Amino acid sequence: MPAALAPYAPYLATAAIGWAYYRRIRRSFGRQRWQPVRTTIRLALVSVAMVGLIVAAAFLPHVVPGIATGAAAGVVLGVFALRHTHAEWGDGQGWYTPNPWIGGALTLLLLGRLAWRYANGAFSSGAAQTAQQASPLTLGIAAALVAYSLVNGAGLLWRMRRLSMQANPSVIQ
């Protein structure tokens, strides 16, 4: 990074994280166009995050109950959200409308927990100290969000492929 940008790095990082949250929150509301490539890439990245949580559980045994409970809750919420997601196929394009309450509640939960940890100085320490104060609650919430995204994304991928095959029975996917 050029030396002239170094003082602005925290602000740029915060803006980038804010933009990512804005895009994620926007996808929780209203009718969305189905994008199978984007969903597949997202599933791959979220799978990497789940592997990271499993590795964290292996090296930080005090967070195992939080991660396990969060992952189980995320699976249940993902299945529940899938049941309340409307999917349709029309004009050669897939569309879905996610349940805004579930996605919105999970987003607020994550943002609230991050704000709580930030207010209590959890991010002001170095990386070594941060690993020692890893919170089972924070990692449990992260596991819930990751498991929710995996179940919901995979279920939506499966459902939209079925709808596509019903709409175009001659096309093999």
Tab-separated table of N, CA, C and O in Angstrom, residues 96-142:
chain	number	residue	atom	x	y	z
A	96	TYR	N	-36.684	-15.520	-6.760
A	96	TYR	CA	-37.045	-15.984	-5.426
A	96	TYR	C	-37.241	-14.785	-4.511
A	96	TYR	O	-36.675	-13.718	-4.735
A	97	THR	N	-38.076	-14.984	-3.520
A	97	THR	CA	-38.338	-13.946	-2.525
A	97	THR	C	-38.039	-14.540	-1.156
A	97	THR	O	-38.792	-15.376	-0.664
A	98	PRO	N	-36.924	-14.134	-0.542
A	98	PRO	CA	-36.572	-14.700	0.763
A	98	PRO	C	-37.455	-14.125	1.864
A	98	PRO	O	-38.052	-13.062	1.718
A	99	ASN	N	-37.508	-14.848	2.961
A	99	ASN	CA	-38.237	-14.366	4.122
A	99	ASN	C	-37.422	-13.232	4.747
A	99	ASN	O	-36.309	-13.462	5.214
A	100	PRO	N	-37.954	-12.020	4.756
A	100	PRO	CA	-37.147	-10.892	5.236
A	100	PRO	C	-36.910	-10.911	6.745
A	100	PRO	O	-35.912	-10.381	7.215
A	101	TRP	N	-37.782	-11.521	7.496
A	101	TRP	CA	-37.645	-11.502	8.952
A	101	TRP	C	-36.480	-12.350	9.431
A	101	TRP	O	-35.753	-11.947	10.339
A	102	ILE	N	-36.286	-13.500	8.827
A	102	ILE	CA	-35.204	-14.385	9.260
A	102	ILE	C	-33.848	-13.791	8.885
A	102	ILE	O	-32.951	-13.677	9.718
A	103	GLY	N	-33.694	-13.397	7.634
A	103	GLY	CA	-32.432	-12.795	7.211
A	103	GLY	C	-32.132	-11.502	7.957
A	103	GLY	O	-30.995	-11.258	8.352
A	104	GLY	N	-33.143	-10.678	8.158
A	104	GLY	CA	-32.956	-9.426	8.891
A	104	GLY	C	-32.582	-9.650	10.341
A	104	GLY	O	-31.707	-8.969	10.885
A	105	ALA	N	-33.222	-10.621	10.980
A	105	ALA	CA	-32.910	-10.912	12.387
A	105	ALA	C	-31.482	-11.433	12.535
A	105	ALA	O	-30.760	-11.033	13.463
A	106	LEU	N	-31.057	-12.300	11.632
A	106	LEU	CA	-29.686	-12.816	11.708
A	106	LEU	C	-28.662	-11.717	11.447
A	106	LEU	O	-27.611	-11.668	12.086
A	107	THR	N	-28.961	-10.812	10.530
A	107	THR	CA	-28.061	-9.701	10.257
A	107	THR	C	-27.944	-8.785	11.465
A	107	THR	O	-26.844	-8.382	11.853
A	108	LEU	N	-29.071	-8.470	12.086
A	108	LEU	CA	-29.038	-7.624	13.284
A	108	LEU	C	-28.303	-8.305	14.429
A	108	LEU	O	-27.582	-7.651	15.195
A	109	LEU	N	-28.478	-9.599	14.554
A	109	LEU	CA	-27.778	-10.351	15.597
A	109	LEU	C	-26.266	-10.252	15.398
A	109	LEU	O	-25.520	-9.980	16.345
A	110	LEU	N	-25.803	-10.443	14.178
A	110	LEU	CA	-24.375	-10.358	13.900
A	110	LEU	C	-23.852	-8.949	14.154
A	110	LEU	O	-22.837	-8.766	14.832
A	111	LEU	N	-24.519	-7.958	13.610
A	111	LEU	CA	-24.058	-6.579	13.789
A	111	LEU	C	-24.078	-6.171	15.256
A	111	LEU	O	-23.161	-5.485	15.728
A	112	GLY	N	-25.108	-6.584	15.984
A	112	GLY	CA	-25.183	-6.270	17.411
A	112	GLY	C	-24.051	-6.907	18.194
A	112	GLY	O	-23.443	-6.272	19.062
A	113	ARG	N	-23.740	-8.158	17.894
A	113	ARG	CA	-22.661	-8.832	18.606
A	113	ARG	C	-21.308	-8.225	18.267
A	113	ARG	O	-20.453	-8.051	19.139
A	114	LEU	N	-21.090	-7.886	16.985
A	114	LEU	CA	-19.837	-7.233	16.619
A	114	LEU	C	-19.705	-5.866	17.309
A	114	LEU	O	-18.621	-5.510	17.779
A	115	ALA	N	-20.780	-5.115	17.380
A	115	ALA	CA	-20.746	-3.817	18.060
A	115	ALA	C	-20.455	-3.997	19.547
A	115	ALA	O	-19.680	-3.235	20.138
A	116	TRP	N	-21.042	-5.023	20.153
A	116	TRP	CA	-20.799	-5.295	21.582
A	116	TRP	C	-19.328	-5.638	21.815
A	116	TRP	O	-18.706	-5.132	22.741
A	117	ARG	N	-18.784	-6.501	20.969
A	117	ARG	CA	-17.380	-6.891	21.121
A	117	ARG	C	-16.462	-5.687	20.882
A	117	ARG	O	-15.470	-5.510	21.579
A	118	TYR	N	-16.784	-4.859	19.910
A	118	TYR	CA	-15.977	-3.681	19.630
A	118	TYR	C	-16.026	-2.703	20.796
A	118	TYR	O	-15.010	-2.150	21.198
A	119	ALA	N	-17.211	-2.489	21.355
A	119	ALA	CA	-17.366	-1.554	22.473
A	119	ALA	C	-16.607	-2.029	23.715
A	119	ALA	O	-16.162	-1.209	24.520
A	120	ASN	N	-16.440	-3.328	23.850
A	120	ASN	CA	-15.721	-3.867	25.006
A	120	ASN	C	-14.232	-4.068	24.730
A	120	ASN	O	-13.544	-4.709	25.519
A	121	GLY	N	-13.734	-3.565	23.600
A	121	GLY	CA	-12.301	-3.581	23.314
A	121	GLY	C	-11.750	-4.895	22.815
A	121	GLY	O	-10.547	-5.123	22.895
A	122	ALA	N	-12.585	-5.774	22.308
A	122	ALA	CA	-12.095	-7.080	21.866
A	122	ALA	C	-11.199	-6.985	20.645
A	122	ALA	O	-10.349	-7.844	20.439
A	123	PHE	N	-11.336	-5.947	19.842
A	123	PHE	CA	-10.548	-5.843	18.626
A	123	PHE	C	-9.345	-4.925	18.772
A	123	PHE	O	-8.605	-4.717	17.828
A	124	SER	N	-9.117	-4.378	19.967
A	124	SER	CA	-7.991	-3.471	20.158
A	124	SER	C	-6.713	-4.199	20.535
A	124	SER	O	-5.649	-3.619	20.521
A	125	SER	N	-6.808	-5.473	20.880
A	125	SER	CA	-5.630	-6.253	21.244
A	125	SER	C	-4.961	-6.810	20.005
A	125	SER	O	-5.497	-6.769	18.909
A	126	GLY	N	-3.805	-7.395	20.202
A	126	GLY	CA	-3.114	-8.054	19.101
A	126	GLY	C	-3.781	-9.378	18.770
A	126	GLY	O	-4.682	-9.845	19.477
A	127	ALA	N	-3.329	-10.009	17.709
A	127	ALA	CA	-3.937	-11.263	17.247
A	127	ALA	C	-3.795	-12.371	18.285
A	127	ALA	O	-4.700	-13.181	18.472
A	128	ALA	N	-2.663	-12.436	18.972
A	128	ALA	CA	-2.454	-13.503	19.967
A	128	ALA	C	-3.429	-13.356	21.125
A	128	ALA	O	-4.004	-14.342	21.599
A	129	GLN	N	-3.632	-12.136	21.604
A	129	GLN	CA	-4.571	-11.937	22.699
A	129	GLN	C	-6.003	-12.157	22.246
A	129	GLN	O	-6.819	-12.643	23.009
A	130	THR	N	-6.315	-11.792	21.027
A	130	THR	CA	-7.665	-11.979	20.516
A	130	THR	C	-8.026	-13.447	20.476
A	130	THR	O	-9.147	-13.834	20.793
A	131	ALA	N	-7.096	-14.314	20.104
A	131	ALA	CA	-7.366	-15.754	20.090
A	131	ALA	C	-7.634	-16.269	21.493
A	131	ALA	O	-8.454	-17.169	21.692
A	132	GLN	N	-6.959	-15.694	22.489
A	132	GLN	CA	-7.169	-16.142	23.862
A	132	GLN	C	-8.530	-15.717	24.396
A	132	GLN	O	-9.087	-16.372	25.260
A	133	GLN	N	-9.054	-14.616	23.918
A	133	GLN	CA	-10.354	-14.160	24.399
A	133	GLN	C	-11.470	-14.453	23.404
A	133	GLN	O	-12.487	-13.769	23.378
A	134	ALA	N	-11.282	-15.476	22.572
A	134	ALA	CA	-12.315	-15.881	21.610
A	134	ALA	C	-13.585	-16.229	22.377
A	134	ALA	O	-13.566	-17.017	23.314
A	135	SER	N	-14.668	-15.640	21.976
A	135	SER	CA	-15.934	-15.819	22.673
A	135	SER	C	-16.742	-16.961	22.065
A	135	SER	O	-16.979	-16.962	20.851
A	136	PRO	N	-17.197	-17.908	22.896
A	136	PRO	CA	-18.071	-18.956	22.371
A	136	PRO	C	-19.362	-18.379	21.775
A	136	PRO	O	-19.876	-18.906	20.795
A	137	LEU	N	-19.871	-17.287	22.356
A	137	LEU	CA	-21.092	-16.677	21.837
A	137	LEU	C	-20.860	-16.089	20.442
A	137	LEU	O	-21.653	-16.311	19.523
A	138	THR	N	-19.770	-15.356	20.274
A	138	THR	CA	-19.480	-14.758	18.982
A	138	THR	C	-19.257	-15.830	17.918
A	138	THR	O	-19.801	-15.747	16.813
A	139	LEU	N	-18.468	-16.851	18.237
A	139	LEU	CA	-18.234	-17.919	17.273
A	139	LEU	C	-19.487	-18.758	17.054
A	139	LEU	O	-19.689	-19.301	15.973
A	140	GLY	N	-20.341	-18.855	18.054
A	140	GLY	CA	-21.624	-19.544	17.882
A	140	GLY	C	-22.535	-18.796	16.921
A	140	GLY	O	-23.199	-19.400	16.074
A	141	ILE	N	-22.558	-17.477	17.047
A	141	ILE	CA	-23.355	-16.666	16.120
A	141	ILE	C	-22.785	-16.789	14.710
A	141	ILE	O	-23.532	-16.931	13.730
A	142	ALA	N	-21.458	-16.762	14.606
A	142	ALA	CA	-20.831	-16.935	13.287
A	142	ALA	C	-21.181	-18.303	12.709
A	142	ALA	O	-21.499	-18.420	11.521
